[in-house]
Short mmCIF file of C-alpha atoms in Angstrom, two decimals:
data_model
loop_
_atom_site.label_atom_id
_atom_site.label_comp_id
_atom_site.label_asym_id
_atom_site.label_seq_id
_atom_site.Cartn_x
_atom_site.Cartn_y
_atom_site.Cartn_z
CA UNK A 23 72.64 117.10 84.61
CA UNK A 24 72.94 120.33 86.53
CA UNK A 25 76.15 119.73 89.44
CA UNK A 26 74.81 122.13 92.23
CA UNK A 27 70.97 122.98 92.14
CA UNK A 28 69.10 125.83 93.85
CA UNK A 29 65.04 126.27 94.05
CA UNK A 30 63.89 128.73 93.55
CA UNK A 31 65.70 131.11 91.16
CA UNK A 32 63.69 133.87 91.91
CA UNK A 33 61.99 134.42 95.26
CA UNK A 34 60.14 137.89 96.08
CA UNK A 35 58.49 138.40 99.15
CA UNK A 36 57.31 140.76 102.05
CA UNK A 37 58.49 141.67 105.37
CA UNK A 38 58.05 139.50 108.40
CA UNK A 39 57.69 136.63 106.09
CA UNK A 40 59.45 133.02 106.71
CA UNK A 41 60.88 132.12 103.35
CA UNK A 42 63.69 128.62 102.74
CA UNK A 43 65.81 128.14 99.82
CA UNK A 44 66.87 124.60 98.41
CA UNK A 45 70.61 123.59 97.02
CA UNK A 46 71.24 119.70 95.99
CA UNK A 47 74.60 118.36 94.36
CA UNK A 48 75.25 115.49 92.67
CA UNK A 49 79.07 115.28 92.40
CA UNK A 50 78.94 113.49 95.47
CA UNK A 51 81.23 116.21 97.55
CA UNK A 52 81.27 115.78 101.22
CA UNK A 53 81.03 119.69 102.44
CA UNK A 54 78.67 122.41 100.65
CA UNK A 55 78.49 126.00 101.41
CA UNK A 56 76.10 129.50 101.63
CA UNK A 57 77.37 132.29 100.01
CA UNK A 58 75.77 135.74 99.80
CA UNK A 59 76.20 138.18 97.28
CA UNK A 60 75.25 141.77 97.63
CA UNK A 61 73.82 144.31 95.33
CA UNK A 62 77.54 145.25 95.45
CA UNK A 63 78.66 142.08 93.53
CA UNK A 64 80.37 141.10 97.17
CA UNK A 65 81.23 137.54 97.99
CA UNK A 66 80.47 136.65 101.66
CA UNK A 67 80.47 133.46 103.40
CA UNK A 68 77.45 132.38 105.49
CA UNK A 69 77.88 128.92 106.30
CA UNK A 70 79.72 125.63 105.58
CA UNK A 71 78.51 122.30 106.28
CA UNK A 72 80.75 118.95 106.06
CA UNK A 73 79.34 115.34 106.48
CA UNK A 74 76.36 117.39 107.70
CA UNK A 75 77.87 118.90 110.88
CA UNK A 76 77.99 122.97 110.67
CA UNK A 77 81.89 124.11 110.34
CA UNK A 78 81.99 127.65 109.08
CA UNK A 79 78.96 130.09 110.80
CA UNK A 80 80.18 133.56 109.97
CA UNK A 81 78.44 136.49 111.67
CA UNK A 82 75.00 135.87 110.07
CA UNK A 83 72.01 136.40 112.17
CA UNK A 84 70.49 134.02 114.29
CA UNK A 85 67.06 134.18 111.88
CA UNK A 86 69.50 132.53 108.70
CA UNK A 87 69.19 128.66 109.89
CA UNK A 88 71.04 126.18 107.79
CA UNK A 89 69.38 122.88 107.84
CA UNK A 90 71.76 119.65 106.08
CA UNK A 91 69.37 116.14 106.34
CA UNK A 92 72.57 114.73 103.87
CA UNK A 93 75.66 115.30 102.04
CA UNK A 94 73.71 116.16 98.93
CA UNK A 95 70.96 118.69 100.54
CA UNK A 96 71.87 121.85 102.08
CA UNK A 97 68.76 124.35 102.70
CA UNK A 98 68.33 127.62 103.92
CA UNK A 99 65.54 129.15 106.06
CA UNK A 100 64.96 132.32 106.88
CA UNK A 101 62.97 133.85 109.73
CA UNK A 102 61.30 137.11 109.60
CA UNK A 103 62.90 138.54 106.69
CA UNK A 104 64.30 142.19 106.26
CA UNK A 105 64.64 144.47 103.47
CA UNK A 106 68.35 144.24 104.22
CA UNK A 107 68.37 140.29 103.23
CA UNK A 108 67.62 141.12 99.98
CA UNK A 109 70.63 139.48 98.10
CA UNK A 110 71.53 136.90 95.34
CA UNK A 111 72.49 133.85 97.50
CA UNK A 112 74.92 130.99 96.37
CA UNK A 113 74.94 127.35 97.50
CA UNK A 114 78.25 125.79 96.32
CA UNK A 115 80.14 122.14 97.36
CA UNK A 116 83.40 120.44 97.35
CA UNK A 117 85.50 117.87 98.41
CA UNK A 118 86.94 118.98 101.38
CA UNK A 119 90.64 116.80 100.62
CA UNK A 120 92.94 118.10 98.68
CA UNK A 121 92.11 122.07 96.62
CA UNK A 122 88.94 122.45 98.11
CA UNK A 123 88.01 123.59 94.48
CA UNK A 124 84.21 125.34 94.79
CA UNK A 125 81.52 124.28 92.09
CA UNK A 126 78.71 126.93 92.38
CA UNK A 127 74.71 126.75 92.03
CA UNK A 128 72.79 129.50 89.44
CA UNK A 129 71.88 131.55 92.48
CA UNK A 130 68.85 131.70 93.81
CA UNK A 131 67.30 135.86 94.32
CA UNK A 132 65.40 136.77 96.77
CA UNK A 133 63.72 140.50 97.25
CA UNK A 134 62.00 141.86 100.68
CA UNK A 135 59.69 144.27 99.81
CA UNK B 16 93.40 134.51 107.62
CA UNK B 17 93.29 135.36 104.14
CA UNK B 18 92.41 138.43 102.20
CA UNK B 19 92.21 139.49 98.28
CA UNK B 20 92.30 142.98 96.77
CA UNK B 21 91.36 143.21 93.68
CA UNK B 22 92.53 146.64 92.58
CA UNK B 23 90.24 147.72 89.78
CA UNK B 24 86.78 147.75 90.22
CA UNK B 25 86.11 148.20 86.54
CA UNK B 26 87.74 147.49 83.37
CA UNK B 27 86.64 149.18 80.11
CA UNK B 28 88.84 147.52 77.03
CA UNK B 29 88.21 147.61 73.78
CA UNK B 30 87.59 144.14 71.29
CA UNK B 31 90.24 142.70 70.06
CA UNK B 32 92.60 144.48 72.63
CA UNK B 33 94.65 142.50 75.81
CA UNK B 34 93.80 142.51 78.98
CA UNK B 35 94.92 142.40 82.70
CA UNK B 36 93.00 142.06 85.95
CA UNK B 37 94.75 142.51 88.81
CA UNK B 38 94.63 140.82 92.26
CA UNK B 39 96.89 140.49 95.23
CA UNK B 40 96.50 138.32 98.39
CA UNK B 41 97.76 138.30 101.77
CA UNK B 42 98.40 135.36 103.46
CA UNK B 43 100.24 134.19 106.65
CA UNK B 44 100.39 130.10 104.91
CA UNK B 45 101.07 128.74 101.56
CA UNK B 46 97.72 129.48 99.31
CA UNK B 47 95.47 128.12 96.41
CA UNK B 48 94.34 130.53 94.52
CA UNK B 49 91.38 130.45 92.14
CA UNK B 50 89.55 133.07 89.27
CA UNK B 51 86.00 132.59 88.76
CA UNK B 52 83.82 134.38 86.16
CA UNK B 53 80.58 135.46 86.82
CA UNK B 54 78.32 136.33 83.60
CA UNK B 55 75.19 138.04 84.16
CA UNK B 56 72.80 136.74 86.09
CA UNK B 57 74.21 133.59 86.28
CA UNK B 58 76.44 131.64 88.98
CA UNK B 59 80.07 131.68 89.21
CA UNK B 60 82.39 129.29 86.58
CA UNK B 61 85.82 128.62 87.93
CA UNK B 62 88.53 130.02 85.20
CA UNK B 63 91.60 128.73 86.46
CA UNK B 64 93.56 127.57 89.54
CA UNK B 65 97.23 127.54 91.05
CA UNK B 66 97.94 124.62 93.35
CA UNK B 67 101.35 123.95 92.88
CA UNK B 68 103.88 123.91 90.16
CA UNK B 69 104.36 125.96 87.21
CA UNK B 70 103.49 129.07 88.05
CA UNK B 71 101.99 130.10 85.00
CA UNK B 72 98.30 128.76 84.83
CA UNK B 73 95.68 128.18 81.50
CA UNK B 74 92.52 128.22 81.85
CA UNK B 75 88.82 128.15 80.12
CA UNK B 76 88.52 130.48 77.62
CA UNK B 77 92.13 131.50 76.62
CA UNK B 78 92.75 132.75 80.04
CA UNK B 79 95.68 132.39 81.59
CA UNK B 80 96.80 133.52 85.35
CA UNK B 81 100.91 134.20 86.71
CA UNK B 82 101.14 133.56 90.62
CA UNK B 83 103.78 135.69 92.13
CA UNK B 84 105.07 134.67 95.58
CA UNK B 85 107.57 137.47 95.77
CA UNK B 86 104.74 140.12 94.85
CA UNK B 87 101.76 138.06 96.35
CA UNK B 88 99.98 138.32 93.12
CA UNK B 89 98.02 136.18 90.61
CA UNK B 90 97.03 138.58 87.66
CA UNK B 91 94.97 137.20 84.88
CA UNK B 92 94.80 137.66 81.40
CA UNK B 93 94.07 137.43 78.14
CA UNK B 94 95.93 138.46 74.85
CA UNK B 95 92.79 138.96 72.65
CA UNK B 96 89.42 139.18 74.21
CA UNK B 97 85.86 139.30 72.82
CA UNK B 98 82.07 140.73 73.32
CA UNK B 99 81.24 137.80 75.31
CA UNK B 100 84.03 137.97 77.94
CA UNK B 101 82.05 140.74 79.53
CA UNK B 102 81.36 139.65 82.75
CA UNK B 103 82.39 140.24 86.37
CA UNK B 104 85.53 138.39 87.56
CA UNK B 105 86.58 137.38 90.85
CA UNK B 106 89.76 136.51 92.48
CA UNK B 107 89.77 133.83 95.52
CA UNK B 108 92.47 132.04 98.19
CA UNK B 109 91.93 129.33 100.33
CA UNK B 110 95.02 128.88 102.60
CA UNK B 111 96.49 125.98 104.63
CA UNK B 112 98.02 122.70 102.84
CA UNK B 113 94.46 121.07 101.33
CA UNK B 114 91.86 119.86 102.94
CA UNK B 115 88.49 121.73 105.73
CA UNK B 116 85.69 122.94 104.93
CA UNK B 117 86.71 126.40 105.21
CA UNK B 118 85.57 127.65 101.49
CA UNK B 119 87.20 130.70 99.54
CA UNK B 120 87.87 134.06 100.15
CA UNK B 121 86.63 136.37 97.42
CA UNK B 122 87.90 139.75 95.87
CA UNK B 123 85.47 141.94 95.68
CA UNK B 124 85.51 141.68 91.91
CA UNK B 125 86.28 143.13 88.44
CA UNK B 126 83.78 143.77 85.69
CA UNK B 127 85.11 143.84 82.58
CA UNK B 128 83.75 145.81 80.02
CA UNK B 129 84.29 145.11 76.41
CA UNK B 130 83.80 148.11 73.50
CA UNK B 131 83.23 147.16 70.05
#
């Protein structure tokens, strides 16, 4: 049983386009996150969600909205995508009592060509 | 706020042979402080963590991690490693006494590089 789940993997697409990423968990965690990586192999924080209300929203532009219906599901649309949101982007969750100790999804690609 | 320097971008070692990755934090509050690995193309697996207590941490692997308050430093390491611990390794703090939604704060990472 996979702990934090992202659809899809792989996601290659053009400029302009709309495009929304998935993440589920089923460890039953109360907050879940957006990370971004960069070609770099950087670590960035996008957004955290607890209970379903929006805590964290980093400087991330107003086209990234985060959309939680329930603890489990936290999903990620994009509007009018940019070559410059290509990136390897990470949902994660945890409990937010006590260590606050991440578990991560696979990662889920996405190109702009 | 929190930050984490990791201090080599890149660490060639040979099989067999230990190994140290380095990584300092700075922090105005008492800190958790976490290595994940990252192997390629695949998500990040958490390594080890300091909470509280003994200040020498095992993890996964044969990895093991020293947290330094004096130096503000949590250096992990491994006495023997092999082929398959090549991967990209990242240091992270998350500050305050437990508890938020406020997620980690990640180095900007170490890939380690084993030679046969």
């Amino acid at each position: 049983d996979t702990a934090v789940s992202q659809t899809p993997k792989y996601l290659v697409t053009q400029m302009g386009n709309d495009k929304s990423i998935k993440c589920e968990q089923n460890l039953g965690h109360d907050t879940m996150y957006w990370y971004k990586q960069d070609s770099k192999k950087f670590l960035k924080i996008m957004f955290s969600y607890n209970n379903k209300e929006l805590i964290i929203n980093e400087t991330v532009p107003n086209r990234f909205s985060p959309k939680s219906p329930d603890k489990a599901h936290l999903n990620l649309h994009i509007n009018s995508l940019e070559l410059g949101d290509s990136a390897v982007y990470f949902c994660a969750s945890s409990q937010a009592s006590g260590a606050n100790v991440l578990t991560f999804g696979a990662g889920s690609r996405l190109t702009v060509l | 706020a929190q930050s984490v320097t990791q201090l080599d971008s890149q660490v060639p070692v040979f099989e067999e042979a230990p190994v140290e990755l380095r990584c300092n934090y700075s922090s105005s509050v008492s800190v958790y402080l976490f290595w994940y690995v990252q192997y390629p193309n695949q998500g990040l697996q958490l390594l080890l963590k300091y909470l509280s207590g003994s200040t020498l941490v095992k993890g996964i692997n044969g990895f093991e991690a020293e947290f330094n308050k004096s130096q503000t430093s949590f250096h992990l390491r491994k006495p023997s490693v092999h082929i398959s611990d090549t991967a990209e390794y990242f240091c992270a703090v998350r500050g305050g006494s437990g508890g938020g939604a406020d997620g980690l704060t990640f180095g900007k990472g170490t890939h380690l590089i084993i030679q046969p």
